[in-house]
Amino acid sequence: MLVAFSVTPIGTGEGVAELVAEAVRIVRASGLPHETNAMFTTIEGEWDEVMDVVRRATEAVGGRAGRVSLVLKADLRPGVSDALHGKVASINRLLAGDEAG
């Protein structure tokens, strides 16, 4: 399963990087495959392990902010592994075919 999520502290001012870094630190320490970009962190694994990481990351931010916004999107596809990279590789192959033609 892939889960893309964003945890944002509310009421802590405009700069949220320090608190968001706490959430990303938990994801990185999990050992699960992940990628972080400007908008989301995507993590791959089994339901229980992924949701536990999301919960702990959200709680870490919530521990320093009175309110937290959590946005979560999941791709549930049993039997698929390395979807984190496989989906992008498929698009890149298609785009490479467009460029060759």
Short mmCIF file of C-alpha atoms in Angstrom, two decimals:
data_model
loop_
_atom_site.label_atom_id
_atom_site.label_comp_id
_atom_site.label_asym_id
_atom_site.label_seq_id
_atom_site.Cartn_x
_atom_site.Cartn_y
_atom_site.Cartn_z
CA MET A 1 0.00 0.00 0.00
CA LEU A 2 1.09 3.54 -0.71
CA VAL A 3 0.03 6.40 1.52
CA ALA A 4 0.71 10.03 0.69
CA PHE A 5 0.12 12.25 3.67
CA SER A 6 0.64 15.78 4.85
CA VAL A 7 0.63 16.88 8.48
CA THR A 8 0.30 20.61 9.09
CA PRO A 9 0.25 22.32 12.48
CA ILE A 10 -2.50 24.92 12.85
CA GLY A 11 -2.13 28.06 14.92
CA THR A 12 1.66 28.05 15.13
CA GLY A 13 2.33 30.82 12.64
CA GLU A 14 3.33 30.85 9.01
CA GLY A 15 6.56 28.85 9.30
CA VAL A 16 5.79 25.18 9.91
CA ALA A 17 9.02 23.52 8.73
CA GLU A 18 10.35 22.76 12.21
CA LEU A 19 7.21 20.87 13.23
CA VAL A 20 6.82 19.15 9.86
CA ALA A 21 10.43 17.98 10.18
CA GLU A 22 9.40 16.13 13.35
CA ALA A 23 6.86 14.15 11.32
CA VAL A 24 9.38 13.41 8.56
CA ARG A 25 11.94 12.31 11.15
CA ILE A 26 9.49 9.64 12.33
CA VAL A 27 8.89 8.45 8.76
CA ARG A 28 12.61 8.18 8.09
CA ALA A 29 13.22 6.30 11.33
CA SER A 30 10.50 3.78 10.42
CA GLY A 31 12.71 2.07 7.86
CA LEU A 32 9.84 1.89 5.38
CA PRO A 33 10.36 3.05 1.79
CA HIS A 34 9.39 6.73 1.54
CA GLU A 35 9.81 9.96 -0.37
CA THR A 36 9.18 13.51 0.75
CA ASN A 37 8.43 16.41 -1.57
CA ALA A 38 7.18 19.96 -1.08
CA MET A 39 3.59 18.89 -0.48
CA PHE A 40 3.47 15.29 0.82
CA THR A 41 5.41 12.40 2.23
CA THR A 42 4.66 9.07 0.57
CA ILE A 43 5.32 5.88 2.48
CA GLU A 44 4.99 2.25 1.37
CA GLY A 45 4.26 -0.85 3.41
CA GLU A 46 1.53 -2.94 4.98
CA TRP A 47 -1.60 -1.27 6.38
CA ASP A 48 -0.77 -1.58 10.09
CA GLU A 49 2.84 -0.44 9.79
CA VAL A 50 2.07 2.49 7.49
CA MET A 51 -0.89 3.71 9.54
CA ASP A 52 1.19 3.43 12.73
CA VAL A 53 3.84 5.71 11.20
CA VAL A 54 1.19 8.20 10.07
CA ARG A 55 -0.35 8.16 13.56
CA ARG A 56 3.00 8.70 15.29
CA ALA A 57 3.98 11.49 12.88
CA THR A 58 0.65 13.23 13.44
CA GLU A 59 0.96 12.88 17.21
CA ALA A 60 4.48 14.33 17.12
CA VAL A 61 3.20 17.47 15.42
CA GLY A 62 0.12 17.56 17.64
CA GLY A 63 2.31 17.44 20.71
CA ARG A 64 3.65 20.87 19.80
CA ALA A 65 0.55 22.39 18.17
CA GLY A 66 -2.94 22.64 19.56
CA ARG A 67 -4.48 21.68 16.25
CA VAL A 68 -3.29 19.55 13.32
CA SER A 69 -4.51 19.13 9.75
CA LEU A 70 -3.94 15.67 8.27
CA VAL A 71 -4.45 15.00 4.56
CA LEU A 72 -4.13 11.37 3.53
CA LYS A 73 -4.45 9.56 0.20
CA ALA A 74 -3.97 5.80 -0.07
CA ASP A 75 -3.47 3.36 -2.94
CA LEU A 76 -4.44 -0.12 -1.78
CA ARG A 77 -3.20 -2.73 -4.23
CA PRO A 78 -2.49 -6.15 -2.71
CA GLY A 79 0.47 -8.06 -4.06
CA VAL A 80 2.27 -5.03 -5.50
CA SER A 81 5.68 -4.11 -4.19
CA ASP A 82 7.89 -1.10 -4.90
CA ALA A 83 4.90 0.88 -6.20
CA LEU A 84 6.69 3.97 -4.91
CA HIS A 85 9.10 3.71 -7.83
CA GLY A 86 7.20 1.44 -10.24
CA LYS A 87 4.42 3.94 -10.94
CA VAL A 88 6.90 6.67 -11.86
CA ALA A 89 8.96 4.26 -13.97
CA SER A 90 5.86 3.35 -16.00
CA ILE A 91 5.14 7.02 -16.76
CA ASN A 92 8.79 7.66 -17.65
CA ARG A 93 8.78 4.70 -20.08
CA LEU A 94 5.66 6.06 -21.78
CA LEU A 95 7.15 9.55 -21.99
CA ALA A 96 10.39 8.17 -23.43
CA GLY A 97 8.31 6.47 -26.14
CA ASP A 98 6.66 9.79 -26.98
CA GLU A 99 10.07 11.45 -27.35
CA ALA A 100 11.38 8.70 -29.62
CA GLY A 101 8.43 9.03 -32.00
#
